[in-house]
Amino acid sequence: MTGRYSRQTLFTPIGEAGQQKIREKHVLIVGAGALGTGNAEALVRAGVGKLTIVDRDYVEWSNLQRQQLYGEKDAVDRLPKAIAAKSRLSLINSDVEIEAHILDATPEELENLITGVDLILDATDNFDTRMMINDISQKYSIPWIYGACVGSYGISFTILPGTSPCLNCMLDSVPIGGLTCDTAGIISPAVQMVVAYQTAEALKILVEDWAALRGKLVSFDVWTNQQTAINISKAKKEECLSCGKEPTYPYLAYENQTKTAVLCGRDSVQIRPPNRQHRDLTAMKEMLEDKGGRIEQNPYLLSFTVNDRRMVLFNDGRALIHGTKDKSEAKTLYHRYFG
Ligand SMILES: [Zn+2]
């Protein structure tokens, strides 16, 4: 391993002492899509001690254009992203402890994963999960780095509990909810730029160089050549329910019901039962065999295609219904075929 981090330790703000700190830290990355794979690769190469990566999806061909840890075989095998990412990351740096979870993070699950975590990186594609990360960060006083991109546009902000405004404070002033990849598509340089901003801030936090943090909300468009950095410290609100004087952490409230969500940029709906349940995929496969569709199975999921609809069931009971954005149709299909 001699010299592995030599270029990084030669960089004065990190040095040998900083490298040791990076080595002692644990980072949680929520999402293993474009931002998640970029950040994960950078931090694993930088020699972070432990990385926990959480993702609810599996690899598809449309991911390969920008999700840098995946290859064609992962798409053919429909490997869950958490699994494919872990296996690639272990090849890059076997010294890093990598924990991978296939799940659509609920507040409870995120709270279970947070023990010992020094930093959270947002690599999600949806508003609900970001607000959940924001509340977890405030509740447990763990910094997190917001990042999002769509088209050729990207945005990032570092949130230090107790110091910066939180995402909930910013809702009125920053178009966070409006970012969607539904119609605009995405190009990889926009991803790489957000990853670069997030990873740079992450390294500063890991080596505890707090003074070096940017402190501003940065946004850019790599196609129209715009770039802004805004000081939003005034956005911090004393009455904020996430970071204010009397926080209630509204986005961690437990929802005891089946949750349906249309996935970002796709004709797909996710169905999540109220409680995690273990589904025996092989038994399910046998039950589906006389329904006239095409069935494929790997150790993590079962794919069933019938009448132009492809349905993917994970062994935690969650399903992705492809070919529709209609939540009630998706729910009906789920119950018809998966019980
Ligand atoms: Zn706040």
Short mmCIF file of C-alpha atoms and ligand atoms in Angstrom, two decimals:
data_model
loop_
_atom_site.label_atom_id
_atom_site.label_comp_id
_atom_site.label_asym_id
_atom_site.label_seq_id
_atom_site.Cartn_x
_atom_site.Cartn_y
_atom_site.Cartn_z
CA MET A 1 0.00 0.00 0.00
CA THR A 2 3.02 2.30 0.20
CA GLY A 3 2.41 5.54 -1.56
CA ARG A 4 -1.23 4.91 -2.27
CA TYR A 5 -2.29 8.27 -0.84
CA SER A 6 0.98 10.10 -1.48
CA ARG A 7 -0.50 12.71 -3.84
CA GLN A 8 -3.25 13.45 -1.37
CA THR A 9 -0.95 13.74 1.66
CA LEU A 10 1.40 16.00 -0.32
CA PHE A 11 -1.53 18.39 -0.56
CA THR A 12 -0.85 20.55 2.49
CA PRO A 13 -4.42 21.06 3.78
CA ILE A 14 -4.72 17.27 4.07
CA GLY A 15 -1.22 16.03 4.89
CA GLU A 16 -0.49 12.84 6.86
CA ALA A 17 -2.65 14.02 9.77
CA GLY A 18 -5.62 14.65 7.49
CA GLN A 19 -5.17 11.29 5.81
CA GLN A 20 -5.33 9.63 9.22
CA LYS A 21 -8.58 11.50 9.94
CA ILE A 22 -10.09 10.44 6.60
CA ARG A 23 -9.14 6.89 7.53
CA GLU A 24 -11.06 7.12 10.81
CA LYS A 25 -14.30 8.43 9.30
CA HIS A 26 -17.57 6.81 8.29
CA VAL A 27 -19.65 8.30 5.47
CA LEU A 28 -23.24 7.39 4.60
CA ILE A 29 -24.27 7.91 0.98
CA VAL A 30 -27.99 7.81 0.34
CA GLY A 31 -28.57 6.81 -3.28
CA ALA A 32 -26.27 4.94 -5.65
CA GLY A 33 -27.23 6.59 -8.93
CA ALA A 34 -25.12 9.16 -10.76
CA LEU A 35 -24.21 11.32 -7.73
CA GLY A 36 -23.90 8.34 -5.42
CA THR A 37 -21.51 6.35 -7.59
CA GLY A 38 -19.36 9.42 -8.30
CA ASN A 39 -19.07 10.39 -4.64
CA ALA A 40 -18.56 6.80 -3.52
CA GLU A 41 -15.72 6.20 -5.96
CA ALA A 42 -13.98 9.45 -4.99
CA LEU A 43 -14.21 8.78 -1.25
CA VAL A 44 -13.16 5.15 -1.55
CA ARG A 45 -10.13 6.19 -3.61
CA ALA A 46 -9.39 8.87 -1.00
CA GLY A 47 -9.20 6.13 1.65
CA VAL A 48 -12.25 6.81 3.85
CA GLY A 49 -12.48 4.27 6.70
CA LYS A 50 -16.03 3.10 6.14
CA LEU A 51 -18.69 3.76 3.57
CA THR A 52 -22.35 2.82 3.91
CA ILE A 53 -24.33 2.98 0.71
CA VAL A 54 -28.09 2.71 0.43
CA ASP A 55 -30.14 2.35 -2.74
CA ARG A 56 -33.59 1.07 -3.69
CA ASP A 57 -33.07 0.37 -7.36
CA TYR A 58 -31.30 -1.99 -9.76
CA VAL A 59 -29.02 -1.25 -12.71
CA GLU A 60 -30.64 -0.55 -16.08
CA TRP A 61 -29.15 0.31 -19.48
CA SER A 62 -30.25 3.95 -19.21
CA ASN A 63 -28.00 4.31 -16.14
CA LEU A 64 -24.73 3.45 -17.90
CA GLN A 65 -24.35 6.85 -19.59
CA ARG A 66 -23.50 8.50 -16.25
CA GLN A 67 -23.47 6.07 -13.31
CA GLN A 68 -19.78 5.39 -13.26
CA LEU A 69 -19.50 2.24 -11.18
CA TYR A 70 -21.71 0.10 -13.42
CA GLY A 71 -21.09 -1.93 -16.54
CA GLU A 72 -23.17 -3.77 -19.12
CA LYS A 73 -23.20 -7.02 -17.17
CA ASP A 74 -24.79 -5.29 -14.17
CA ALA A 75 -27.61 -4.08 -16.45
CA VAL A 76 -28.07 -7.51 -18.06
CA ASP A 77 -28.19 -9.15 -14.62
CA ARG A 78 -30.39 -6.39 -13.18
CA LEU A 79 -28.13 -6.27 -10.15
CA PRO A 80 -29.30 -4.04 -7.32
CA LYS A 81 -27.19 -0.89 -7.41
CA ALA A 82 -26.07 -1.28 -3.79
CA ILE A 83 -24.66 -4.73 -4.60
CA ALA A 84 -23.04 -3.75 -7.91
CA ALA A 85 -21.54 -0.61 -6.34
CA LYS A 86 -20.11 -2.52 -3.39
CA SER A 87 -18.49 -5.11 -5.61
CA ARG A 88 -16.86 -2.49 -7.86
CA LEU A 89 -15.76 -0.32 -4.90
CA SER A 90 -14.12 -3.30 -3.20
CA LEU A 91 -12.01 -3.82 -6.32
CA ILE A 92 -10.94 -0.17 -6.26
CA ASN A 93 -9.86 -0.11 -2.60
CA SER A 94 -10.02 -3.28 -0.52
CA ASP A 95 -8.97 -1.34 2.59
CA VAL A 96 -12.29 0.46 2.86
CA GLU A 97 -15.09 -1.21 4.78
CA ILE A 98 -18.17 -1.05 2.60
CA GLU A 99 -21.67 -1.75 3.80
CA ALA A 100 -24.41 -1.95 1.17
CA HIS A 101 -28.16 -1.91 1.76
CA ILE A 102 -30.89 -2.53 -0.80
CA LEU A 103 -33.70 -0.46 0.57
CA ASP A 104 -35.90 2.55 0.08
CA ALA A 105 -34.88 4.37 3.22
CA THR A 106 -37.62 5.03 5.74
CA PRO A 107 -36.96 7.33 8.71
CA GLU A 108 -36.61 4.30 10.97
CA GLU A 109 -34.16 2.56 8.64
CA LEU A 110 -32.07 5.69 8.24
CA GLU A 111 -31.96 6.14 12.01
CA ASN A 112 -30.70 2.57 12.33
CA LEU A 113 -27.90 3.25 9.87
CA ILE A 114 -26.74 6.49 11.42
CA THR A 115 -24.72 5.14 14.36
CA GLY A 116 -21.09 6.17 14.05
CA VAL A 117 -21.66 8.13 10.84
CA ASP A 118 -19.59 11.35 10.53
CA LEU A 119 -21.10 12.72 7.32
CA ILE A 120 -24.10 12.10 5.08
CA LEU A 121 -24.01 12.66 1.34
CA ASP A 122 -27.26 13.27 -0.47
CA ALA A 123 -27.33 11.39 -3.74
CA THR A 124 -31.06 10.88 -3.95
CA ASP A 125 -33.39 11.87 -6.73
CA ASN A 126 -36.36 12.84 -4.64
CA PHE A 127 -37.58 15.51 -2.30
CA ASP A 128 -39.01 13.25 0.44
CA THR A 129 -35.75 11.43 1.10
CA ARG A 130 -33.79 14.69 1.12
CA MET A 131 -36.08 16.17 3.75
CA MET A 132 -35.70 12.99 5.78
CA ILE A 133 -31.89 13.22 5.55
CA ASN A 134 -32.18 16.86 6.62
CA ASP A 135 -34.13 15.94 9.78
CA ILE A 136 -31.80 13.04 10.63
CA SER A 137 -28.83 15.37 10.24
CA GLN A 138 -30.35 17.89 12.63
CA LYS A 139 -31.55 15.33 15.15
CA TYR A 140 -28.18 13.57 15.41
CA SER A 141 -26.04 16.63 14.64
CA ILE A 142 -24.30 15.13 11.62
CA PRO A 143 -23.30 17.36 8.67
CA TRP A 144 -24.76 16.57 5.28
CA ILE A 145 -24.13 17.77 1.75
CA TYR A 146 -27.07 18.44 -0.50
CA GLY A 147 -26.56 17.85 -4.20
CA ALA A 148 -28.89 17.71 -7.17
CA CYS A 149 -28.69 17.97 -10.93
CA VAL A 150 -30.97 17.96 -13.93
CA GLY A 151 -30.21 18.61 -17.59
CA SER A 152 -27.00 20.63 -17.58
CA TYR A 153 -27.80 22.30 -14.25
CA GLY A 154 -26.52 21.41 -10.79
CA ILE A 155 -26.76 22.72 -7.24
CA SER A 156 -25.02 21.92 -3.96
CA PHE A 157 -25.00 23.17 -0.39
CA THR A 158 -23.30 21.96 2.77
CA ILE A 159 -25.44 21.88 5.89
CA LEU A 160 -23.77 22.01 9.30
CA PRO A 161 -26.31 21.51 12.10
CA GLY A 162 -26.32 24.46 14.47
CA THR A 163 -24.56 26.73 11.98
CA SER A 164 -26.07 26.82 8.51
CA PRO A 165 -29.69 27.10 7.49
CA CYS A 166 -31.14 23.64 6.87
CA LEU A 167 -32.97 22.46 3.78
CA ASN A 168 -36.32 23.08 5.46
CA CYS A 169 -35.30 26.74 6.12
CA MET A 170 -34.38 27.10 2.46
CA LEU A 171 -37.65 25.82 1.00
CA ASP A 172 -39.07 29.29 0.44
CA SER A 173 -35.99 30.73 -1.22
CA VAL A 174 -34.47 27.88 -3.23
CA PRO A 175 -36.35 25.89 -5.91
CA ILE A 176 -35.52 22.55 -4.32
CA GLY A 177 -38.86 20.87 -4.87
CA GLY A 178 -38.97 21.95 -8.52
CA LEU A 179 -35.92 19.97 -9.59
CA THR A 180 -37.03 16.95 -11.52
CA CYS A 181 -35.34 14.84 -14.13
CA ASP A 182 -38.68 13.88 -15.66
CA THR A 183 -38.48 15.81 -18.88
CA ALA A 184 -35.09 17.48 -18.98
CA GLY A 185 -32.78 14.47 -19.06
CA ILE A 186 -29.28 14.76 -17.69
CA ILE A 187 -25.76 15.00 -19.06
CA SER A 188 -22.80 13.53 -17.22
CA PRO A 189 -20.70 16.72 -16.84
CA ALA A 190 -23.50 18.23 -14.74
CA VAL A 191 -23.30 15.14 -12.54
CA GLN A 192 -19.50 15.28 -12.34
CA MET A 193 -19.57 18.92 -11.36
CA VAL A 194 -21.96 18.33 -8.45
CA VAL A 195 -19.89 15.31 -7.42
CA ALA A 196 -16.76 17.49 -7.44
CA TYR A 197 -18.43 20.11 -5.23
CA GLN A 198 -19.77 17.47 -2.85
CA THR A 199 -16.53 15.49 -2.62
CA ALA A 200 -14.41 18.61 -2.04
CA GLU A 201 -16.66 19.67 0.84
CA ALA A 202 -16.69 16.08 2.13
CA LEU A 203 -12.89 15.97 2.28
CA LYS A 204 -12.83 19.28 4.17
CA ILE A 205 -15.31 17.91 6.70
CA LEU A 206 -13.46 14.60 7.04
CA VAL A 207 -10.16 16.36 7.78
CA GLU A 208 -12.07 18.83 10.00
CA ASP A 209 -10.93 21.88 8.07
CA TRP A 210 -14.13 23.75 8.88
CA ALA A 211 -12.76 27.15 7.89
CA ALA A 212 -12.27 25.91 4.32
CA LEU A 213 -15.96 25.08 3.78
CA ARG A 214 -17.60 27.07 1.02
CA GLY A 215 -20.49 28.38 3.12
CA LYS A 216 -22.50 29.30 0.04
CA LEU A 217 -25.14 27.68 -2.08
CA VAL A 218 -23.54 26.99 -5.42
CA SER A 219 -25.41 26.42 -8.66
CA PHE A 220 -24.29 26.25 -12.26
CA ASP A 221 -25.26 25.36 -15.78
CA VAL A 222 -22.47 23.75 -17.79
CA TRP A 223 -24.33 24.30 -21.07
CA THR A 224 -25.32 27.95 -20.74
CA ASN A 225 -22.10 28.74 -18.83
CA GLN A 226 -23.66 30.22 -15.75
CA GLN A 227 -22.32 29.95 -12.25
CA THR A 228 -23.56 31.45 -9.00
CA ALA A 229 -22.58 31.23 -5.35
CA ILE A 230 -25.09 32.75 -2.97
CA ASN A 231 -24.71 33.49 0.70
CA ILE A 232 -27.93 32.18 2.22
CA SER A 233 -27.01 32.36 5.90
CA LYS A 234 -29.96 34.74 6.44
CA ALA A 235 -32.32 31.96 5.41
CA LYS A 236 -31.87 30.26 8.78
CA LYS A 237 -35.15 30.44 10.69
CA GLU A 238 -35.51 30.28 14.45
CA GLU A 239 -38.95 28.75 14.15
CA CYS A 240 -37.84 26.06 11.67
CA LEU A 241 -39.30 22.71 12.74
CA SER A 242 -36.16 20.88 11.64
CA CYS A 243 -33.35 23.09 12.98
CA GLY A 244 -35.03 25.81 15.04
CA LYS A 245 -35.50 26.29 18.77
CA GLU A 246 -38.16 23.64 19.19
CA PRO A 247 -37.63 21.05 16.51
CA THR A 248 -40.21 18.34 15.84
CA TYR A 249 -38.42 16.75 12.86
CA PRO A 250 -41.62 16.61 10.77
CA TYR A 251 -40.10 14.49 8.02
CA LEU A 252 -39.32 11.63 10.39
CA ALA A 253 -42.98 11.00 11.22
CA TYR A 254 -43.87 7.38 10.76
CA GLU A 255 -46.34 6.53 8.02
CA ASN A 256 -48.22 3.35 8.62
CA GLN A 257 -49.51 2.84 5.11
CA THR A 258 -48.55 1.53 1.71
CA LYS A 259 -46.57 4.19 -0.08
CA THR A 260 -46.57 4.68 -3.82
CA ALA A 261 -44.14 6.96 -5.64
CA VAL A 262 -43.55 7.75 -9.31
CA LEU A 263 -39.81 7.38 -9.94
CA CYS A 264 -37.68 10.18 -11.27
CA GLY A 265 -37.44 10.32 -15.05
CA ARG A 266 -39.12 7.01 -15.65
CA ASP A 267 -42.44 5.43 -16.44
CA SER A 268 -42.25 3.58 -13.18
CA VAL A 269 -44.05 3.48 -9.87
CA GLN A 270 -42.62 2.13 -6.64
CA ILE A 271 -44.93 0.37 -4.23
CA ARG A 272 -43.72 0.07 -0.67
CA PRO A 273 -45.75 -1.85 1.89
CA PRO A 274 -46.01 -0.26 5.36
CA ASN A 275 -43.63 -2.74 6.95
CA ARG A 276 -40.58 -4.48 5.65
CA GLN A 277 -41.43 -8.10 5.05
CA HIS A 278 -39.38 -10.99 3.82
CA ARG A 279 -40.74 -12.37 0.55
CA ASP A 280 -39.68 -15.81 -0.64
CA LEU A 281 -38.91 -15.01 -4.27
CA THR A 282 -38.62 -18.65 -5.33
CA ALA A 283 -42.06 -19.47 -3.91
CA MET A 284 -43.41 -16.34 -5.62
CA LYS A 285 -41.86 -17.48 -8.90
CA GLU A 286 -43.71 -20.80 -8.65
CA MET A 287 -46.99 -18.99 -7.98
CA LEU A 288 -46.52 -16.81 -11.05
CA GLU A 289 -45.63 -19.64 -13.38
CA ASP A 290 -49.22 -20.24 -14.60
CA LYS A 291 -50.02 -16.53 -15.08
CA GLY A 292 -48.63 -16.47 -18.60
CA GLY A 293 -45.90 -13.87 -18.23
CA ARG A 294 -42.11 -13.99 -18.46
CA ILE A 295 -40.27 -14.51 -15.18
CA GLU A 296 -36.63 -13.80 -14.41
CA GLN A 297 -35.01 -14.07 -11.02
CA ASN A 298 -31.70 -13.26 -9.37
CA PRO A 299 -30.83 -13.58 -5.66
CA TYR A 300 -32.19 -10.10 -4.93
CA LEU A 301 -35.25 -9.62 -7.08
CA LEU A 302 -37.85 -11.21 -9.30
CA SER A 303 -38.88 -9.68 -12.61
CA PHE A 304 -42.28 -10.56 -14.08
CA THR A 305 -43.43 -9.24 -17.47
CA VAL A 306 -47.03 -9.51 -18.62
CA ASN A 307 -49.16 -7.41 -21.02
CA ASP A 308 -46.49 -4.70 -21.60
CA ARG A 309 -45.95 -4.24 -17.89
CA ARG A 310 -42.80 -5.33 -16.13
CA MET A 311 -42.95 -5.72 -12.39
CA VAL A 312 -39.95 -6.18 -10.18
CA LEU A 313 -40.37 -7.54 -6.66
CA PHE A 314 -37.56 -7.20 -4.10
CA ASN A 315 -37.29 -9.61 -1.20
CA ASP A 316 -38.30 -6.86 1.26
CA GLY A 317 -41.75 -6.74 -0.34
CA ARG A 318 -41.12 -3.58 -2.33
CA ALA A 319 -41.93 -3.53 -6.04
CA LEU A 320 -41.24 -1.40 -9.07
CA ILE A 321 -44.00 -1.38 -11.68
CA HIS A 322 -42.58 -0.30 -15.05
CA GLY A 323 -44.50 1.06 -18.02
CA THR A 324 -46.88 3.30 -16.09
CA LYS A 325 -46.99 6.48 -14.04
CA ASP A 326 -50.45 5.70 -12.79
CA LYS A 327 -50.21 4.92 -9.09
CA SER A 328 -53.57 3.20 -8.80
CA GLU A 329 -52.90 0.97 -11.81
CA ALA A 330 -49.55 0.08 -10.27
CA LYS A 331 -51.18 -0.76 -6.95
CA THR A 332 -53.77 -2.94 -8.65
CA LEU A 333 -51.08 -4.85 -10.55
CA TYR A 334 -49.06 -5.29 -7.36
CA HIS A 335 -51.96 -6.85 -5.51
CA ARG A 336 -53.07 -8.96 -8.47
CA TYR A 337 -49.70 -10.62 -8.94
CA PHE A 338 -47.76 -10.25 -5.72
CA GLY A 339 -50.58 -10.49 -3.17
ZN ZN B 1 -34.04 24.80 9.32
#
